[in-house]
Amino acid sequence: MVKSDAKDIRTFSNGLRFALKHSNSQVAYCALSIRCGTSVEPEALGGLAHLTEHMLFKGTSRRSSSSINDRLERLGGELNAYTTKEEIVLYSTTLKEDVLKAIDLLFELAFDSVFAPKELEKEKSVVVDEINLYKDSPSDYIFDDFEKFLFEGSPISRHILGTAKTLKRITSADLHEFTKACFVPCNMSFTVVGDFESGKIADAVEKHMLKYAPDCTEARPVVAPDVKVNVFRRDENKKHHQSNCIIGAPAYSLYDSRRVALVLLMNILGGPSCNSRLNSLLRERNALVYNIEASYTPYSKTGCALIYFGCEKENVDKCIQLVLRELAKVRSTPLSSTALRYAKKQMLAQNAISSENGEAQALAIGRSMLNFGDYMSDAQVRTRVEALTAEDLQAVANDIFAEDKLSFLIYR
């Protein structure tokens, strides 16, 4: 039996990065990660990356849309995709015995989609409906708006969905041009999580990739654009039943070694557990909010650390003051040895539990391979977390949550 923490990584001759994470499951998870999200699309064609992701399912030179949907679904598998500001990701879940079909289909969608104009116009309407639905959920769009204002003047600030106006401009030729520039092996990683022999599955991935992939000897890796950072305070009356608020700041990039300390700090402040400091303070002790959470999103050249809560309009200012008071505490007072030990234990346990989700593993490893050409094993993660000190967390708190760096977005 192969240890589940075993890994196999390699880079093929045309630049595609490959990773196999061994598991003892009879289910296979695959992820094709592509470095080409919203931040590298032309500003006038906002939403191009996301629309491209949708159109990958609308037909190739040998499969119709319905044939694509049936290819894995009729076998009990699943096929899906998503777009972020820096990636488009195609991923699948199948039984181990069907993994070759999944590998072939993922590469076919990436390299052989036809982007038929008739299908494109239909899909634009679908995305416009998605945009309108999104506008009905302030607790969702406030996150995108916060990054829009925080990074205003930078491509990373753009909304992933685009607008009805920018979508209208996009043509089939735009999709072909975008994918020709970005959908090349040196901008991709392919990850498999499953019970496979290293050499055999790697050979299969390379074989199916070469079946479709263009020659990329002249291709240039996609480079993340530079970032401009702003400090702001916006307080707007949206006439919603519940007020929504974000307090946040720019944070460390993917390549900053302090990233792990910030992840632990955010988990302490507002992670998923009910005993997080902000949940205990604002919900359990003061009954001011139903939901409060802290999150950190790292990008290639920057990051965003934020605290979100929703509450009644009359409680907004009190909630803000309580959050600021808690941030002042983590800046001024280091964690006790006991609190730090339990915080590490909690996060490592959360990671261990989530690692049982093969799909989540494939997606996380795919992103890491795309950016680093490697990924941290469970043992390496544990070593990094256990090495953190109370002083490390306090230094990060003072750096990220300094009063003069904080921005506020309030929708009342």
Tab-separated table of C-alpha atoms in Angstrom:
chain	number	residue	atom	x	y	z
A	1	MET	CA	0.000	0.000	0.000
A	2	VAL	CA	1.361	3.436	-0.958
A	3	LYS	CA	1.481	6.044	1.773
A	4	SER	CA	-1.158	8.704	1.183
A	5	ASP	CA	1.428	11.469	1.769
A	6	ALA	CA	3.605	10.220	-1.103
A	7	LYS	CA	3.903	12.537	-4.089
A	8	ASP	CA	5.370	12.546	-7.560
A	9	ILE	CA	6.103	15.806	-9.380
A	10	ARG	CA	7.730	16.486	-12.727
A	11	THR	CA	7.818	18.977	-15.591
A	12	PHE	CA	7.344	17.720	-19.138
A	13	SER	CA	9.515	18.891	-22.029
A	14	ASN	CA	6.947	21.461	-23.188
A	15	GLY	CA	6.667	23.039	-19.726
A	16	LEU	CA	3.514	21.395	-18.328
A	17	ARG	CA	3.889	20.785	-14.605
A	18	PHE	CA	2.530	17.475	-13.338
A	19	ALA	CA	1.779	16.204	-9.839
A	20	LEU	CA	0.428	12.911	-8.567
A	21	LYS	CA	-0.745	12.735	-4.958
A	22	HIS	CA	-1.167	9.112	-3.973
A	23	SER	CA	-4.285	8.039	-2.134
A	24	ASN	CA	-5.857	4.693	-1.348
A	25	SER	CA	-9.242	5.685	-2.761
A	26	GLN	CA	-10.925	4.127	-5.783
A	27	VAL	CA	-11.961	7.632	-6.836
A	28	ALA	CA	-9.699	9.720	-9.086
A	29	TYR	CA	-9.571	13.515	-9.001
A	30	CYS	CA	-7.970	15.519	-11.815
A	31	ALA	CA	-7.343	19.261	-12.119
A	32	LEU	CA	-6.031	21.206	-15.111
A	33	SER	CA	-4.968	24.629	-13.820
A	34	ILE	CA	-4.251	27.440	-16.283
A	35	ARG	CA	-2.556	30.736	-15.424
A	36	CYS	CA	-4.902	33.143	-17.194
A	37	GLY	CA	-7.565	34.685	-14.978
A	38	THR	CA	-9.375	37.996	-14.959
A	39	SER	CA	-6.253	40.059	-14.236
A	40	VAL	CA	-4.699	39.345	-17.655
A	41	GLU	CA	-7.749	39.939	-19.856
A	42	PRO	CA	-8.093	43.232	-21.787
A	43	GLU	CA	-9.896	45.846	-19.688
A	44	ALA	CA	-12.384	46.573	-22.469
A	45	LEU	CA	-13.337	42.885	-22.530
A	46	GLY	CA	-14.099	42.451	-18.840
A	47	GLY	CA	-15.389	38.962	-18.075
A	48	LEU	CA	-13.483	37.371	-20.976
A	49	ALA	CA	-11.718	34.761	-18.827
A	50	HIS	CA	-14.928	33.700	-17.086
A	51	LEU	CA	-16.867	33.595	-20.356
A	52	THR	CA	-14.076	31.494	-21.867
A	53	GLU	CA	-14.441	29.030	-18.993
A	54	HIS	CA	-18.174	28.715	-19.760
A	55	MET	CA	-17.519	28.246	-23.471
A	56	LEU	CA	-15.069	25.388	-22.914
A	57	PHE	CA	-18.145	23.217	-22.314
A	58	LYS	CA	-19.989	24.306	-25.465
A	59	GLY	CA	-18.302	22.190	-28.101
A	60	THR	CA	-14.990	20.971	-29.506
A	61	SER	CA	-14.136	19.957	-33.050
A	62	ARG	CA	-15.362	16.430	-32.296
A	63	ARG	CA	-17.867	16.802	-29.451
A	64	SER	CA	-21.089	18.745	-29.023
A	65	SER	CA	-22.042	20.364	-25.745
A	66	SER	CA	-24.308	17.435	-24.851
A	67	SER	CA	-21.563	14.943	-25.698
A	68	ILE	CA	-19.171	16.778	-23.381
A	69	ASN	CA	-21.697	16.645	-20.557
A	70	ASP	CA	-22.380	12.946	-21.136
A	71	ARG	CA	-18.750	11.861	-21.403
A	72	LEU	CA	-18.145	11.562	-17.638
A	73	GLU	CA	-21.633	12.054	-16.216
A	74	ARG	CA	-22.954	8.813	-17.719
A	75	LEU	CA	-20.127	7.026	-15.894
A	76	GLY	CA	-21.182	8.553	-12.582
A	77	GLY	CA	-18.408	11.133	-12.731
A	78	GLU	CA	-18.419	14.914	-12.585
A	79	LEU	CA	-16.882	17.673	-14.692
A	80	ASN	CA	-16.632	21.285	-13.592
A	81	ALA	CA	-14.617	24.495	-13.837
A	82	TYR	CA	-14.135	27.887	-12.216
A	83	THR	CA	-12.366	31.181	-12.852
A	84	THR	CA	-10.401	33.343	-10.419
A	85	LYS	CA	-8.466	36.538	-10.923
A	86	GLU	CA	-5.356	34.536	-11.818
A	87	GLU	CA	-6.518	31.103	-13.008
A	88	ILE	CA	-9.009	29.095	-14.975
A	89	VAL	CA	-9.348	25.567	-13.604
A	90	LEU	CA	-11.001	22.531	-15.191
A	91	TYR	CA	-11.466	19.548	-12.895
A	92	SER	CA	-13.083	16.131	-12.779
A	93	THR	CA	-14.104	13.347	-10.418
A	94	THR	CA	-14.377	9.765	-11.687
A	95	LEU	CA	-13.802	6.219	-10.617
A	96	LYS	CA	-10.167	5.158	-10.865
A	97	GLU	CA	-10.983	2.967	-13.888
A	98	ASP	CA	-12.257	5.990	-15.868
A	99	VAL	CA	-9.385	8.385	-15.206
A	100	LEU	CA	-7.975	8.177	-18.752
A	101	LYS	CA	-11.292	9.392	-20.149
A	102	ALA	CA	-11.177	12.331	-17.744
A	103	ILE	CA	-7.583	13.223	-18.635
A	104	ASP	CA	-8.338	13.137	-22.350
A	105	LEU	CA	-11.491	15.228	-21.988
A	106	LEU	CA	-9.830	17.945	-19.898
A	107	PHE	CA	-7.102	18.442	-22.500
A	108	GLU	CA	-9.630	18.315	-25.343
A	109	LEU	CA	-11.685	21.103	-23.775
A	110	ALA	CA	-8.612	23.248	-23.148
A	111	PHE	CA	-7.033	22.868	-26.582
A	112	ASP	CA	-9.828	22.002	-29.018
A	113	SER	CA	-12.856	24.144	-28.106
A	114	VAL	CA	-14.405	25.823	-31.152
A	115	PHE	CA	-16.225	28.784	-29.507
A	116	ALA	CA	-19.091	28.745	-31.993
A	117	PRO	CA	-20.578	32.276	-32.361
A	118	LYS	CA	-24.160	31.033	-31.923
A	119	GLU	CA	-23.261	29.257	-28.671
A	120	LEU	CA	-21.322	32.320	-27.539
A	121	GLU	CA	-24.335	34.607	-27.827
A	122	LYS	CA	-26.460	32.158	-25.857
A	123	GLU	CA	-23.843	31.877	-23.125
A	124	LYS	CA	-23.524	35.652	-22.817
A	125	SER	CA	-27.183	35.727	-21.775
A	126	VAL	CA	-26.502	33.066	-19.154
A	127	VAL	CA	-23.639	35.103	-17.682
A	128	VAL	CA	-25.704	38.313	-17.668
A	129	ASP	CA	-28.324	36.424	-15.641
A	130	GLU	CA	-25.517	35.321	-13.318
A	131	ILE	CA	-24.429	38.951	-12.904
A	132	ASN	CA	-27.979	40.081	-12.100
A	133	LEU	CA	-28.413	37.265	-9.592
A	134	TYR	CA	-25.114	38.236	-7.970
A	135	LYS	CA	-26.316	41.817	-7.554
A	136	ASP	CA	-29.153	40.512	-5.382
A	137	SER	CA	-26.645	39.193	-2.819
A	138	PRO	CA	-24.767	42.035	-1.073
A	139	SER	CA	-23.079	39.581	1.288
A	140	ASP	CA	-21.360	38.166	-1.809
A	141	TYR	CA	-20.611	41.180	-3.979
A	142	ILE	CA	-19.199	43.255	-1.120
A	143	PHE	CA	-16.089	41.038	-1.262
A	144	ASP	CA	-15.473	41.838	-4.929
A	145	ASP	CA	-16.247	45.506	-4.351
A	146	PHE	CA	-13.738	45.660	-1.499
A	147	GLU	CA	-10.945	44.372	-3.741
A	148	LYS	CA	-12.110	46.708	-6.515
A	149	PHE	CA	-11.551	49.724	-4.269
A	150	LEU	CA	-8.449	48.329	-2.528
A	151	PHE	CA	-6.626	47.647	-5.800
A	152	GLU	CA	-8.305	50.305	-7.954
A	153	GLY	CA	-6.086	51.185	-10.891
A	154	SER	CA	-4.742	47.612	-11.136
A	155	PRO	CA	-6.014	44.697	-13.253
A	156	ILE	CA	-6.380	42.567	-10.094
A	157	SER	CA	-9.245	44.884	-9.043
A	158	ARG	CA	-11.609	43.751	-11.806
A	159	HIS	CA	-14.787	41.789	-11.192
A	160	ILE	CA	-14.537	38.248	-12.526
A	161	LEU	CA	-17.975	38.266	-14.191
A	162	GLY	CA	-17.459	41.516	-16.097
A	163	THR	CA	-20.512	43.602	-17.021
A	164	ALA	CA	-23.314	43.279	-19.549
A	165	LYS	CA	-21.614	46.056	-21.541
A	166	THR	CA	-18.183	44.420	-21.720
A	167	LEU	CA	-19.635	40.981	-22.433
A	168	LYS	CA	-21.533	42.358	-25.411
A	169	ARG	CA	-18.229	43.328	-27.069
A	170	ILE	CA	-16.657	39.861	-26.832
A	171	THR	CA	-16.467	37.831	-30.051
A	172	SER	CA	-15.477	34.279	-30.873
A	173	ALA	CA	-12.224	35.666	-32.270
A	174	ASP	CA	-11.460	37.232	-28.868
A	175	LEU	CA	-11.821	33.839	-27.178
A	176	HIS	CA	-9.555	32.190	-29.737
A	177	GLU	CA	-6.937	34.919	-29.327
A	178	PHE	CA	-7.097	34.743	-25.520
A	179	THR	CA	-6.727	30.966	-25.373
A	180	LYS	CA	-4.018	30.910	-28.044
A	181	ALA	CA	-1.907	33.235	-25.899
A	182	CYS	CA	-2.644	31.707	-22.496
A	183	PHE	CA	-3.686	28.080	-22.972
A	184	VAL	CA	-0.190	26.702	-23.539
A	185	PRO	CA	1.528	23.950	-21.518
A	186	CYS	CA	4.086	26.278	-19.924
A	187	ASN	CA	1.143	28.135	-18.317
A	188	MET	CA	-0.476	24.955	-17.010
A	189	SER	CA	-0.307	22.292	-14.350
A	190	PHE	CA	-2.070	18.936	-14.268
A	191	THR	CA	-2.787	17.228	-10.957
A	192	VAL	CA	-4.072	13.743	-10.210
A	193	VAL	CA	-5.103	12.510	-6.766
A	194	GLY	CA	-5.706	8.770	-6.686
A	195	ASP	CA	-4.380	5.247	-6.363
A	196	PHE	CA	-2.011	5.096	-9.333
A	197	GLU	CA	1.558	4.117	-10.182
A	198	SER	CA	3.646	7.237	-10.729
A	199	GLY	CA	5.175	6.416	-14.093
A	200	LYS	CA	2.032	5.055	-15.721
A	201	ILE	CA	-0.241	7.979	-14.884
A	202	ALA	CA	2.434	10.542	-15.797
A	203	ASP	CA	2.937	8.856	-19.164
A	204	ALA	CA	-0.819	8.875	-19.740
A	205	VAL	CA	-1.067	12.592	-18.973
A	206	GLU	CA	1.829	13.382	-21.314
A	207	LYS	CA	0.368	11.227	-24.082
A	208	HIS	CA	-3.067	12.834	-23.961
A	209	MET	CA	-1.602	16.326	-23.635
A	210	LEU	CA	0.586	15.884	-26.731
A	211	LYS	CA	-2.482	14.686	-28.631
A	212	TYR	CA	-3.983	18.176	-28.370
A	213	ALA	CA	-1.379	20.658	-27.131
A	214	PRO	CA	0.105	23.170	-29.553
A	215	ASP	CA	3.839	23.602	-29.940
A	216	CYS	CA	4.810	26.212	-27.368
A	217	THR	CA	8.484	26.803	-28.130
A	218	GLU	CA	7.670	30.466	-28.782
A	219	ALA	CA	5.034	30.802	-26.063
A	220	ARG	CA	5.662	33.160	-23.188
A	221	PRO	CA	4.551	32.399	-19.637
A	222	VAL	CA	1.754	34.663	-18.420
A	223	VAL	CA	3.138	37.240	-15.984
A	224	ALA	CA	0.928	38.792	-13.311
A	225	PRO	CA	0.514	42.565	-13.760
A	226	ASP	CA	1.807	45.032	-11.185
A	227	VAL	CA	-0.487	46.108	-8.366
A	228	LYS	CA	-1.466	49.491	-6.963
A	229	VAL	CA	-2.800	49.602	-3.393
A	230	ASN	CA	-5.234	52.141	-1.910
A	231	VAL	CA	-6.508	52.921	1.592
A	232	PHE	CA	-10.170	53.948	1.669
A	233	ARG	CA	-13.341	54.265	3.711
A	234	ARG	CA	-16.689	54.015	1.935
A	235	ASP	CA	-20.012	54.076	3.743
A	236	GLU	CA	-22.994	53.653	1.405
A	237	ASN	CA	-26.720	53.306	1.973
A	238	LYS	CA	-27.804	50.299	-0.081
A	239	LYS	CA	-31.258	50.046	1.518
A	240	HIS	CA	-30.793	46.395	2.382
A	241	HIS	CA	-32.437	44.730	5.356
A	242	GLN	CA	-29.039	43.759	6.760
A	243	SER	CA	-25.898	45.858	6.745
A	244	ASN	CA	-22.680	44.308	5.469
A	245	CYS	CA	-19.208	45.462	6.393
A	246	ILE	CA	-15.609	44.597	5.526
A	247	ILE	CA	-12.523	45.828	7.346
A	248	GLY	CA	-9.343	44.823	5.568
A	249	ALA	CA	-5.922	45.588	4.197
A	250	PRO	CA	-3.449	44.518	1.518
A	251	ALA	CA	-1.544	41.412	2.535
A	252	TYR	CA	1.310	39.101	1.586
A	253	SER	CA	1.696	37.559	-1.854
A	254	LEU	CA	1.885	33.851	-2.581
A	255	TYR	CA	5.660	34.054	-2.444
A	256	ASP	CA	6.041	35.721	0.961
A	257	SER	CA	7.335	33.424	3.713
A	258	ARG	CA	5.123	35.207	6.268
A	259	ARG	CA	2.050	33.839	4.533
A	260	VAL	CA	1.754	30.831	6.867
A	261	ALA	CA	1.799	33.050	9.963
A	262	LEU	CA	-0.964	35.195	8.483
A	263	VAL	CA	-3.076	32.118	7.695
A	264	LEU	CA	-2.826	31.040	11.341
A	265	LEU	CA	-3.595	34.546	12.609
A	266	MET	CA	-6.708	34.808	10.426
A	267	ASN	CA	-7.864	31.397	11.638
A	268	ILE	CA	-7.514	32.576	15.233
A	269	LEU	CA	-9.411	35.789	14.531
A	270	GLY	CA	-12.261	34.520	12.393
A	271	GLY	CA	-11.763	31.001	11.134
A	272	PRO	CA	-14.571	28.481	10.660
A	273	SER	CA	-14.657	27.338	14.286
A	274	CYS	CA	-17.223	28.840	16.640
A	275	ASN	CA	-14.494	29.616	19.182
A	276	SER	CA	-12.691	32.090	16.915
A	277	ARG	CA	-11.997	35.318	18.759
A	278	LEU	CA	-14.288	37.517	16.686
A	279	ASN	CA	-17.157	35.029	16.638
A	280	SER	CA	-16.895	34.635	20.405
A	281	LEU	CA	-16.856	38.401	20.899
A	282	LEU	CA	-19.483	39.636	18.447
A	283	ARG	CA	-21.867	36.697	18.232
A	284	GLU	CA	-21.607	34.611	21.376
A	285	ARG	CA	-21.005	37.339	23.964
A	286	ASN	CA	-22.757	40.325	22.397
A	287	ALA	CA	-25.299	38.748	19.981
A	288	LEU	CA	-24.610	41.447	17.397
A	289	VAL	CA	-24.027	39.330	14.284
A	290	TYR	CA	-25.108	36.052	12.792
A	291	ASN	CA	-21.959	35.649	10.723
A	292	ILE	CA	-18.447	37.032	11.084
A	293	GLU	CA	-15.407	35.656	9.316
A	294	ALA	CA	-11.784	36.466	8.582
A	295	SER	CA	-10.184	35.470	5.289
A	296	TYR	CA	-6.899	35.865	3.451
A	297	THR	CA	-6.507	35.610	-0.319
A	298	PRO	CA	-2.929	35.592	-1.650
A	299	TYR	CA	-2.181	36.584	-5.243
A	300	SER	CA	1.052	36.540	-7.241
A	301	LYS	CA	2.038	40.111	-6.374
A	302	THR	CA	-0.181	41.029	-3.442
A	303	GLY	CA	-2.866	39.648	-1.169
A	304	CYS	CA	-5.978	40.701	0.718
A	305	ALA	CA	-6.728	40.100	4.408
A	306	LEU	CA	-10.215	41.023	5.532
A	307	ILE	CA	-12.843	40.663	8.217
A	308	TYR	CA	-16.486	40.504	7.135
A	309	PHE	CA	-19.654	40.688	9.182
A	310	GLY	CA	-23.361	41.248	8.610
A	311	CYS	CA	-25.572	42.875	11.238
A	312	GLU	CA	-28.557	45.146	11.861
A	313	LYS	CA	-28.003	48.734	10.703
A	314	GLU	CA	-28.027	50.155	14.214
A	315	ASN	CA	-25.224	47.800	15.280
A	316	VAL	CA	-22.683	48.564	12.546
A	317	ASP	CA	-20.632	51.140	14.435
A	318	LYS	CA	-20.532	49.079	17.619
A	319	CYS	CA	-19.393	46.011	15.680
A	320	ILE	CA	-16.645	47.993	13.976
A	321	GLN	CA	-15.368	49.239	17.322
A	322	LEU	CA	-15.308	45.716	18.751
A	323	VAL	CA	-13.384	44.416	15.734
A	324	LEU	CA	-10.874	47.266	15.993
A	325	ARG	CA	-10.478	46.572	19.699
A	326	GLU	CA	-9.692	42.921	18.987
A	327	LEU	CA	-7.183	43.886	16.300
A	328	ALA	CA	-5.505	46.217	18.781
A	329	LYS	CA	-5.205	43.283	21.191
A	330	VAL	CA	-3.451	41.008	18.707
A	331	ARG	CA	-1.092	43.864	17.820
A	332	SER	CA	-0.181	44.672	21.429
A	333	THR	CA	-0.350	41.326	23.223
A	334	PRO	CA	1.361	38.112	22.082
A	335	LEU	CA	-0.531	34.850	22.422
A	336	SER	CA	0.199	32.781	25.504
A	337	SER	CA	2.048	29.510	24.933
A	338	THR	CA	-1.152	27.594	25.685
A	339	ALA	CA	-3.278	29.654	23.278
A	340	LEU	CA	-0.658	29.290	20.548
A	341	ARG	CA	-0.420	25.533	21.052
A	342	TYR	CA	-4.191	25.108	20.766
A	343	ALA	CA	-4.358	27.428	17.735
A	344	LYS	CA	-1.769	25.323	15.921
A	345	LYS	CA	-3.517	22.101	16.896
A	346	GLN	CA	-6.841	23.448	15.664
A	347	MET	CA	-5.567	24.542	12.259
A	348	LEU	CA	-3.543	21.381	11.678
A	349	ALA	CA	-6.592	19.286	12.563
A	350	GLN	CA	-8.751	21.331	10.178
A	351	ASN	CA	-6.160	20.781	7.430
A	352	ALA	CA	-6.024	17.051	8.128
A	353	ILE	CA	-9.800	16.732	7.962
A	354	SER	CA	-10.028	18.753	4.742
A	355	SER	CA	-7.251	16.638	3.200
A	356	GLU	CA	-9.720	13.752	3.135
A	357	ASN	CA	-11.474	15.666	0.339
A	358	GLY	CA	-9.660	14.531	-2.799
A	359	GLU	CA	-11.182	17.226	-4.994
A	360	ALA	CA	-10.029	20.010	-2.672
A	361	GLN	CA	-6.563	18.447	-2.602
A	362	ALA	CA	-6.335	18.317	-6.391
A	363	LEU	CA	-7.347	21.968	-6.718
A	364	ALA	CA	-4.940	23.167	-4.022
A	365	ILE	CA	-2.038	21.130	-5.390
A	366	GLY	CA	-2.783	22.349	-8.911
A	367	ARG	CA	-2.505	25.968	-7.840
A	368	SER	CA	0.698	25.306	-5.923
A	369	MET	CA	2.243	23.494	-8.889
A	370	LEU	CA	1.288	26.367	-11.160
A	371	ASN	CA	3.031	28.908	-8.930
A	372	PHE	CA	5.889	26.953	-7.353
A	373	GLY	CA	6.403	23.794	-9.387
A	374	ASP	CA	5.923	21.873	-6.137
A	375	TYR	CA	3.521	21.583	-3.231
A	376	MET	CA	3.889	21.090	0.495
A	377	SER	CA	3.184	17.629	1.849
A	378	ASP	CA	1.128	17.270	5.014
A	379	ALA	CA	4.353	16.739	6.974
A	380	GLN	CA	5.909	19.896	5.513
A	381	VAL	CA	2.824	21.930	6.398
A	382	ARG	CA	2.982	20.648	9.966
A	383	THR	CA	6.658	21.592	10.250
A	384	ARG	CA	5.994	25.131	8.995
A	385	VAL	CA	3.067	25.655	11.359
A	386	GLU	CA	4.794	24.173	14.409
A	387	ALA	CA	7.773	26.492	13.860
A	388	LEU	CA	5.646	29.639	14.259
A	389	THR	CA	6.075	31.685	17.428
A	390	ALA	CA	3.812	34.127	19.243
A	391	GLU	CA	6.216	36.860	18.156
A	392	ASP	CA	5.765	35.854	14.503
A	393	LEU	CA	2.004	36.283	14.768
A	394	GLN	CA	2.289	39.573	16.639
A	395	ALA	CA	4.687	40.946	14.017
A	396	VAL	CA	2.283	39.975	11.240
A	397	ALA	CA	-0.639	41.551	13.117
A	398	ASN	CA	1.259	44.829	13.462
A	399	ASP	CA	2.279	44.769	9.820
A	400	ILE	CA	-1.052	43.851	8.207
A	401	PHE	CA	-3.515	45.411	10.646
A	402	ALA	CA	-1.726	48.664	11.425
A	403	GLU	CA	-4.379	51.363	11.858
A	404	ASP	CA	-3.115	53.441	8.932
A	405	LYS	CA	-3.387	50.456	6.561
A	406	LEU	CA	-7.001	49.535	7.298
A	407	SER	CA	-9.760	50.146	4.765
A	408	PHE	CA	-13.507	50.042	5.399
A	409	LEU	CA	-16.432	49.190	3.136
A	410	ILE	CA	-19.882	49.516	4.708
A	411	TYR	CA	-23.135	48.781	2.909
A	412	ARG	CA	-26.029	49.820	5.156
